[in-house]
mmCIF file of N, CA, C and O in Angstrom:
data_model
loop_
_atom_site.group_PDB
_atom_site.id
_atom_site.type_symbol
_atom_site.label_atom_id
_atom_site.label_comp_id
_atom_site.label_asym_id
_atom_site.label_seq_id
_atom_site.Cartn_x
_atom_site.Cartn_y
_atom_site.Cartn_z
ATOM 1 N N UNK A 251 26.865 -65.873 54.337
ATOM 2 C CA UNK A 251 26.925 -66.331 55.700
ATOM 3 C C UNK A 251 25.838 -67.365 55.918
ATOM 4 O O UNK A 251 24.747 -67.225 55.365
ATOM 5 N N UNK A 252 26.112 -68.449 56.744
ATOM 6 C CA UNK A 252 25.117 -69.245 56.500
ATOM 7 C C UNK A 252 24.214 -68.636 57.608
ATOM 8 O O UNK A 252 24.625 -67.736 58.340
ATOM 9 N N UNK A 253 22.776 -69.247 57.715
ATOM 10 C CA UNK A 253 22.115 -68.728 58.934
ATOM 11 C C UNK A 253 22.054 -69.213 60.469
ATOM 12 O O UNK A 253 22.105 -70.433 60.621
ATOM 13 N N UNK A 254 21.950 -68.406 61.644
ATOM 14 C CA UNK A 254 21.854 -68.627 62.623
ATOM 15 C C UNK A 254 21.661 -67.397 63.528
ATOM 16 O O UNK A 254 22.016 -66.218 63.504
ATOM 17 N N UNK A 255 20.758 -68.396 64.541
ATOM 18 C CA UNK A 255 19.844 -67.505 65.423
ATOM 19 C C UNK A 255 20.725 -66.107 65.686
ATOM 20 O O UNK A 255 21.916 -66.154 65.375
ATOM 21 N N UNK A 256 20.155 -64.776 66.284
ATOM 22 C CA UNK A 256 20.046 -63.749 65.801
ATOM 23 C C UNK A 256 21.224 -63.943 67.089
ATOM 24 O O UNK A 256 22.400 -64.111 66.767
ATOM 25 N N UNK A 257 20.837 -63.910 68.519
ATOM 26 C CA UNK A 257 21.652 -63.789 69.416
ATOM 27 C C UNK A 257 22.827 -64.420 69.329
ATOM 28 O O UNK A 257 23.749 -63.783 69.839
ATOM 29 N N UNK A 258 23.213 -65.805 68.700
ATOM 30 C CA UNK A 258 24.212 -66.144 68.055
ATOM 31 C C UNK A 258 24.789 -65.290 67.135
ATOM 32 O O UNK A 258 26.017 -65.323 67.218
ATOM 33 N N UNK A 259 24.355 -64.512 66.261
ATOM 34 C CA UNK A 259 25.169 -63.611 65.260
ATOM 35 C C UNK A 259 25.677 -62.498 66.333
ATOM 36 O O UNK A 259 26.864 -62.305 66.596
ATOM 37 N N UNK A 260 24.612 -61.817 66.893
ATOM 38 C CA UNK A 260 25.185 -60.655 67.648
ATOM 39 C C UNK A 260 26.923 -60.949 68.653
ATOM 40 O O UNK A 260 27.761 -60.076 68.876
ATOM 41 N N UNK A 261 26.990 -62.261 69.027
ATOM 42 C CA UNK A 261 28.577 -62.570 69.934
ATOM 43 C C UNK A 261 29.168 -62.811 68.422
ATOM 44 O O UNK A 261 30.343 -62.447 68.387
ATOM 45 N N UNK A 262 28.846 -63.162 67.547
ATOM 46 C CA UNK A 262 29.480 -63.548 66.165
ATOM 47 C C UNK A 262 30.703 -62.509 65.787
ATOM 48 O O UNK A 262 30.569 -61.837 64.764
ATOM 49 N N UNK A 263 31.940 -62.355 66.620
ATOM 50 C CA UNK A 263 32.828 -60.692 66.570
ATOM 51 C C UNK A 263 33.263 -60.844 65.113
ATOM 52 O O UNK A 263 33.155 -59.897 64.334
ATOM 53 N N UNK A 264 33.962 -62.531 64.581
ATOM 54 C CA UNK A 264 34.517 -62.239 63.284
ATOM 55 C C UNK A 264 33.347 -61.918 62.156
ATOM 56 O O UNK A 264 33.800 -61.254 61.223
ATOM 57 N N UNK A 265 32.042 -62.219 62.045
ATOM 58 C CA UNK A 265 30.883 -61.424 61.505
ATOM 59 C C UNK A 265 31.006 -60.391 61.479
ATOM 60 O O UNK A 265 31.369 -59.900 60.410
ATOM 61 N N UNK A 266 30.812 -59.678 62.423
ATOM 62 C CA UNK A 266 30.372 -58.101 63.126
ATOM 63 C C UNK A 266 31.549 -57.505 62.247
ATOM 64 O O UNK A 266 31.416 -56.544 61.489
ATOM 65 N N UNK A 267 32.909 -58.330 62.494
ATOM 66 C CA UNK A 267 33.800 -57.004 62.263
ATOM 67 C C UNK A 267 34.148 -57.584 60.682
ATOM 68 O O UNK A 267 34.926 -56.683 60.369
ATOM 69 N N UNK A 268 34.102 -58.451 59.505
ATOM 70 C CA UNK A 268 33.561 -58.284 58.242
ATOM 71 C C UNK A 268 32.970 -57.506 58.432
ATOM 72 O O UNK A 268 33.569 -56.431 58.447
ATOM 73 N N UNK A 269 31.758 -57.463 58.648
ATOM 74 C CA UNK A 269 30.905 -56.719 58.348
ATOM 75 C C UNK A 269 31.312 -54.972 58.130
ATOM 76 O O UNK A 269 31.425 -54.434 57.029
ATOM 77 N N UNK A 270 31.498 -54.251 59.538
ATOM 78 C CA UNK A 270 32.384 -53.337 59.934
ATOM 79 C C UNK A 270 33.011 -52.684 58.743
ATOM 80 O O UNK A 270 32.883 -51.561 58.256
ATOM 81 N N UNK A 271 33.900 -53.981 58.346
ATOM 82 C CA UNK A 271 35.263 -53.375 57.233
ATOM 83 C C UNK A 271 34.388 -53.352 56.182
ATOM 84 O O UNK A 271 34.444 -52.280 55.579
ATOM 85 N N UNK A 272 33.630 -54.103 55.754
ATOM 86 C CA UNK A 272 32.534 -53.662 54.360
ATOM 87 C C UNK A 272 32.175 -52.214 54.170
ATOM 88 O O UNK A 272 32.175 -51.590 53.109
ATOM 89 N N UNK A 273 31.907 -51.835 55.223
ATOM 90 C CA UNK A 273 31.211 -50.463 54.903
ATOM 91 C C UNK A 273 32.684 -49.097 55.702
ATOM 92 O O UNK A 273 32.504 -47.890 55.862
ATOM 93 N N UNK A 274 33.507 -49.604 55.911
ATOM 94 C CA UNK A 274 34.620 -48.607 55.965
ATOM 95 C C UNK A 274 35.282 -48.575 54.855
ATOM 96 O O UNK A 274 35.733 -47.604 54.247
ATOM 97 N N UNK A 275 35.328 -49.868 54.578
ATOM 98 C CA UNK A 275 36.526 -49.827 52.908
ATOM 99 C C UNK A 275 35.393 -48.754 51.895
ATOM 100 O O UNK A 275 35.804 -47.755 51.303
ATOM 101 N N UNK A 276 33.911 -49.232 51.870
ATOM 102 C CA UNK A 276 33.487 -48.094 50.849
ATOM 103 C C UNK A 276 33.591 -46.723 51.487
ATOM 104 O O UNK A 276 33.871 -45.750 50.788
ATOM 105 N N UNK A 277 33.379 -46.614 52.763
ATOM 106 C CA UNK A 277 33.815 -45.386 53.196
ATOM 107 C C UNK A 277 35.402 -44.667 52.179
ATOM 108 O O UNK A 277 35.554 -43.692 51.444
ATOM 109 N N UNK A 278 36.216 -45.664 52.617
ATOM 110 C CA UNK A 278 37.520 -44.742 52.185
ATOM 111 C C UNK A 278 37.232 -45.029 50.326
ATOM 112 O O UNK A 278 37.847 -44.086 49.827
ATOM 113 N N UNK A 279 36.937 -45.423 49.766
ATOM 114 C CA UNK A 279 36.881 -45.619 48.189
ATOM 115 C C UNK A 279 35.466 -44.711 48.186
ATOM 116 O O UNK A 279 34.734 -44.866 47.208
ATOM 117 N N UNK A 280 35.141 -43.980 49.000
ATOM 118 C CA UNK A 280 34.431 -42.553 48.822
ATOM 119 C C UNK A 280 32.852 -42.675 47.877
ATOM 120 O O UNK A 280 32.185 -41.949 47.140
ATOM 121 N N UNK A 281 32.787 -44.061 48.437
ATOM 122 C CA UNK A 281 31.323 -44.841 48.206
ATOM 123 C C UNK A 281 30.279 -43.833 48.947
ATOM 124 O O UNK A 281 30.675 -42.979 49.740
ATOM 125 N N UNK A 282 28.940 -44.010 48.620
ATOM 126 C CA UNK A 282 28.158 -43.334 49.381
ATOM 127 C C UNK A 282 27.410 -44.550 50.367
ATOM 128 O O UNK A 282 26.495 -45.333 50.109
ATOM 129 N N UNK A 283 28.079 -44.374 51.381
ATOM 130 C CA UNK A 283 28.066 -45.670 52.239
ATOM 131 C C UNK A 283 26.340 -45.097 53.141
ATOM 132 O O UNK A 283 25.928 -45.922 53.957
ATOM 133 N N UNK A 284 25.618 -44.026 52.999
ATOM 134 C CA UNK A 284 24.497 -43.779 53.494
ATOM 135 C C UNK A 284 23.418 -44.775 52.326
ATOM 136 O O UNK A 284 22.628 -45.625 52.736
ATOM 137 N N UNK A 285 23.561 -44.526 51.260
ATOM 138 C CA UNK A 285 23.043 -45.289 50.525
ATOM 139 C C UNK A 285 23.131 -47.032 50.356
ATOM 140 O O UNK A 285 22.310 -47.698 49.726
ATOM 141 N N UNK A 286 24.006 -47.428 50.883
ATOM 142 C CA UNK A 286 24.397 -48.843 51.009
ATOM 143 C C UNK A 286 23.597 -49.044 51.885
ATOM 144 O O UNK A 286 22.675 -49.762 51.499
ATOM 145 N N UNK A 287 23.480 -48.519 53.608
ATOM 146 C CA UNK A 287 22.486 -48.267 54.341
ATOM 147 C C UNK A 287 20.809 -48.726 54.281
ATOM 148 O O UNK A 287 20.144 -49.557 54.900
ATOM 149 N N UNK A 288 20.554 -47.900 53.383
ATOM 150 C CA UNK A 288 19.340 -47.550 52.642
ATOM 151 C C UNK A 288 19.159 -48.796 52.203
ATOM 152 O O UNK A 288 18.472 -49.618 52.808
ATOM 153 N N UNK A 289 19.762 -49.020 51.127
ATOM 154 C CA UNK A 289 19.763 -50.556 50.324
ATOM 155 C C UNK A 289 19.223 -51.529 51.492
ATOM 156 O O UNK A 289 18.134 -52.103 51.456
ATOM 157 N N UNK A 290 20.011 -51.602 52.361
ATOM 158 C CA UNK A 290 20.044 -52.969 53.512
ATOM 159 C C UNK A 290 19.002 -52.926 53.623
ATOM 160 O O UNK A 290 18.236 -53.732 53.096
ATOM 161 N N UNK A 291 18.615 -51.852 54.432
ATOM 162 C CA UNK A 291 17.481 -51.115 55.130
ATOM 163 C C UNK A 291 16.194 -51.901 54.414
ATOM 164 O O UNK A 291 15.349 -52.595 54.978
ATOM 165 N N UNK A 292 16.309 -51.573 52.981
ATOM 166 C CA UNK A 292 15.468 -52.085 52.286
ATOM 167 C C UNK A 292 14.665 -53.000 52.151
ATOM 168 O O UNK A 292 13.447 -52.925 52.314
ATOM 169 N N UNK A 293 15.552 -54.317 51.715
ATOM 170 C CA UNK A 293 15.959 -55.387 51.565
ATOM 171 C C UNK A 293 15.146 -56.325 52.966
ATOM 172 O O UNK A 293 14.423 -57.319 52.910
ATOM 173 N N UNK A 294 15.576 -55.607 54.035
ATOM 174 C CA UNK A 294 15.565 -56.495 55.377
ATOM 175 C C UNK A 294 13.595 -55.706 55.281
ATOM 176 O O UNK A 294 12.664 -56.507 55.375
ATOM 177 N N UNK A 295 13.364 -54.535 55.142
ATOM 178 C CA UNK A 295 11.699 -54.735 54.715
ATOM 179 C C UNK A 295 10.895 -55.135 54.137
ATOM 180 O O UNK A 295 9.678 -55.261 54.268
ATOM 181 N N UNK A 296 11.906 -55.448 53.148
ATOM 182 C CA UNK A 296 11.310 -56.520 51.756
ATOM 183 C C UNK A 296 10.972 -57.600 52.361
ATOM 184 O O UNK A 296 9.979 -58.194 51.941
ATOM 185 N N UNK A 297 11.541 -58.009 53.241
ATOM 186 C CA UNK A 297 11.702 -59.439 54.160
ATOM 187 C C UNK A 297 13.089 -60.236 54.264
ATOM 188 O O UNK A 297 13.296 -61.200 55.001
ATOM 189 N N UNK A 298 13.982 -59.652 53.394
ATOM 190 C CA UNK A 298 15.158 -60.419 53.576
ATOM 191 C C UNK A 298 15.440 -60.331 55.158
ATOM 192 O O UNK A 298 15.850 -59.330 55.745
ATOM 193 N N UNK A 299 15.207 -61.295 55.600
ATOM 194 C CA UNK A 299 15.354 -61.699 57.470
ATOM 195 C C UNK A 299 17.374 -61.872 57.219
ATOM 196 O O UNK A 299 18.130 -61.618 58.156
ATOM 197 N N UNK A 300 17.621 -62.084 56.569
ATOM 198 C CA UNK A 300 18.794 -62.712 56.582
ATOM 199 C C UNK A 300 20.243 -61.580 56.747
ATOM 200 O O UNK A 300 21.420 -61.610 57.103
ATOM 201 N N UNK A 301 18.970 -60.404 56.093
ATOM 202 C CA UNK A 301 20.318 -59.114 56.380
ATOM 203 C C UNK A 301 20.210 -58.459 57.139
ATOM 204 O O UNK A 301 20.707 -57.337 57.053
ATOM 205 N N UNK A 302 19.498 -58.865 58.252
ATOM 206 C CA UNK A 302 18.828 -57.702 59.275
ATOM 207 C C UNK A 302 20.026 -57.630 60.252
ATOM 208 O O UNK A 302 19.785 -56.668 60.982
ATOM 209 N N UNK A 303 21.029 -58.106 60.559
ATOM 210 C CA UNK A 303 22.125 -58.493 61.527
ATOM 211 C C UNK A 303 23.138 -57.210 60.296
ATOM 212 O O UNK A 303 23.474 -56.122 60.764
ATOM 213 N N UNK A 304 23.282 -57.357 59.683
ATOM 214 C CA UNK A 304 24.104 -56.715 58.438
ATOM 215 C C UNK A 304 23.471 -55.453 58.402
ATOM 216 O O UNK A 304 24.391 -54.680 58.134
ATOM 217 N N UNK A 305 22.421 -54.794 58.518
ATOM 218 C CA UNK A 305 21.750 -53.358 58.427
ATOM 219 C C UNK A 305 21.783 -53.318 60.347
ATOM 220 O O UNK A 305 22.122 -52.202 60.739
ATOM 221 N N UNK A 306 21.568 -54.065 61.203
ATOM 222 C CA UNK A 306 22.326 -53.479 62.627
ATOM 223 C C UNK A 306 23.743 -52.959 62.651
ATOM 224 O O UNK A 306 24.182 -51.832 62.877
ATOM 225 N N UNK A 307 24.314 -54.068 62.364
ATOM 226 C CA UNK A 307 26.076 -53.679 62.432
ATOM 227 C C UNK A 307 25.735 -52.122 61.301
ATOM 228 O O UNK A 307 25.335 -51.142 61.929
ATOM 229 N N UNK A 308 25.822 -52.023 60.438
ATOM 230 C CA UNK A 308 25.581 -51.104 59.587
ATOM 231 C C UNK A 308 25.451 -50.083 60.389
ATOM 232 O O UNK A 308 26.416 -49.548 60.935
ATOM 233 N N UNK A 309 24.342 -49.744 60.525
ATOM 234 C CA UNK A 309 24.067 -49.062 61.183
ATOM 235 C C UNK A 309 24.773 -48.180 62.229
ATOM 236 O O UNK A 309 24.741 -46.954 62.127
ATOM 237 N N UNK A 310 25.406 -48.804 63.230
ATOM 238 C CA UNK A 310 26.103 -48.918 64.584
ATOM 239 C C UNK A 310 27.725 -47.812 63.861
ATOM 240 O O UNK A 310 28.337 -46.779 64.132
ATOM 241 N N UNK A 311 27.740 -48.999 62.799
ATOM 242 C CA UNK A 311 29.391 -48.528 62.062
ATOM 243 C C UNK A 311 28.829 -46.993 61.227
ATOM 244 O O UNK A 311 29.462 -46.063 61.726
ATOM 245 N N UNK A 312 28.198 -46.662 60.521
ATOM 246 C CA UNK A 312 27.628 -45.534 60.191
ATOM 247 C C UNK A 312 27.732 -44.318 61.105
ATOM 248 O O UNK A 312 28.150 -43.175 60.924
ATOM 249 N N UNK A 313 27.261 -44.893 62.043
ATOM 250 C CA UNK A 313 27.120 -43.480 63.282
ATOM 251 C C UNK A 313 28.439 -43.252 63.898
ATOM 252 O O UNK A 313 28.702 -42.186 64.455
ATOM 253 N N UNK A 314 29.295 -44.253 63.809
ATOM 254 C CA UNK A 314 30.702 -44.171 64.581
ATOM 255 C C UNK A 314 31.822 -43.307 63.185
ATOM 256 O O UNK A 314 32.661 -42.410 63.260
ATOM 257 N N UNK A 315 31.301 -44.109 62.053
ATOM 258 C CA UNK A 315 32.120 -42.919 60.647
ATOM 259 C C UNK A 315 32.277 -41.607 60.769
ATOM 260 O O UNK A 315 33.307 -40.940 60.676
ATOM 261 N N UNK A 316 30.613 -41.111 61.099
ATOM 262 C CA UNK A 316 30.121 -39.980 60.939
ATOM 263 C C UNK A 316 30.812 -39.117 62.190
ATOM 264 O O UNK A 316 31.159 -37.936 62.203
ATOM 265 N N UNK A 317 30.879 -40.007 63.108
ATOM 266 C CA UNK A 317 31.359 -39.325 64.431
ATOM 267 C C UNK A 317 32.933 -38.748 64.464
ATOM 268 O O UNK A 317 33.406 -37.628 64.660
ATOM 269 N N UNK A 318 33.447 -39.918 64.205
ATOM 270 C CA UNK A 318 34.908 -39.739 63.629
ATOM 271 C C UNK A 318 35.582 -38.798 62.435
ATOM 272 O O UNK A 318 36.774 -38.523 62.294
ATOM 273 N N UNK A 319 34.512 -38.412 61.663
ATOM 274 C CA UNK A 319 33.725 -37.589 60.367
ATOM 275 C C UNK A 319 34.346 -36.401 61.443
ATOM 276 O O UNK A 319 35.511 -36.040 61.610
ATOM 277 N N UNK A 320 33.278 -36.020 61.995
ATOM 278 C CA UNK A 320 33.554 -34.861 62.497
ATOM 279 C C UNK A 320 34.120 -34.185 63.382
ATOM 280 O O UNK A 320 34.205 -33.010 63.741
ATOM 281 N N UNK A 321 34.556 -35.350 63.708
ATOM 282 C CA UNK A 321 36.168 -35.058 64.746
ATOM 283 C C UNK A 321 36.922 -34.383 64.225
ATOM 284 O O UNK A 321 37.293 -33.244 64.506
ATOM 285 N N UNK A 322 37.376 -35.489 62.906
ATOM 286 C CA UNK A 322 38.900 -35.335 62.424
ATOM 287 C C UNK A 322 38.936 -34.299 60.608
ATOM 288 O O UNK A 322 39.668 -34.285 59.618
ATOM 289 N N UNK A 323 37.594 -33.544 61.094
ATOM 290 C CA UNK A 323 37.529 -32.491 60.196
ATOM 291 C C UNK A 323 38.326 -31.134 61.027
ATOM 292 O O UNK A 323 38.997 -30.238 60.515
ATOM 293 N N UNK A 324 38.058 -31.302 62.152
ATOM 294 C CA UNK A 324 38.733 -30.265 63.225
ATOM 295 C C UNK A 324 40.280 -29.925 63.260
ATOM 296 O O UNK A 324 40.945 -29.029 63.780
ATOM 297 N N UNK A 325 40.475 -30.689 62.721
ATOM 298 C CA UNK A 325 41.999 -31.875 62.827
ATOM 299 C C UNK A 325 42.944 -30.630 61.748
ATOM 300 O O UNK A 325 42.254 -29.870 61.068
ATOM 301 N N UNK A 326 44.237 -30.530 61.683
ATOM 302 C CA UNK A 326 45.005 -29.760 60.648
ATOM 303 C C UNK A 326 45.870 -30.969 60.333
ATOM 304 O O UNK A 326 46.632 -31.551 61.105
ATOM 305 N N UNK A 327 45.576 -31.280 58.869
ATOM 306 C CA UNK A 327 46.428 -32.675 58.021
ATOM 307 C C UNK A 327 47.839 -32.231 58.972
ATOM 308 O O UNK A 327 48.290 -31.361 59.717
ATOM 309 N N UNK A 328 48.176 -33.710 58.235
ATOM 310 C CA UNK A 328 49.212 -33.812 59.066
ATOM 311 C C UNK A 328 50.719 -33.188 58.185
ATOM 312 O O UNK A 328 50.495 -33.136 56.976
ATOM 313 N N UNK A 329 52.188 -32.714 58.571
ATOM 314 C CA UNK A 329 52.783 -32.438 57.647
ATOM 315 C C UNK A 329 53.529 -33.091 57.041
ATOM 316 O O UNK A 329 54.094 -32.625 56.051
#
């Protein structure tokens, strides 16, 4: 992605939602998408400024998995 100011990325929806599907597709290919997390997480302390928009969205999409996680554990498959 090339760079640009932060508040520009945040309205950035076709960003955001790449982004989004990055870490759902490893979700369903049963990636350990907490650890991808971590990685970002990392990275953006290391100083990579550039992924810090990418470990927000992350983030955001993580907590909404998890949520949905435990919804649709409640759930009886379907027949």
């Amino acid at each position: 992605m090339t760079a640009m100011p932060g508040w520009l990325q945040r309205w950035n929806f076709i960003e955001r939602a790449r982004l989004e599907r990055k870490l759902w597709d490893a979700f369903e290919a049963r990636q350990d998408i907490e650890a991808m997390v971590v990685s970002c997480r990392e990275a953006v302390q290391a100083g990579d400024a550039g992924r810090s928009f990418e470990l927000e969205v992350w983030q955001t999409t993580l907590v909404r998995i998890r949520r949905i996680e435990r919804l649709m554990a409640d759930q009886a498959p379907p027949e």
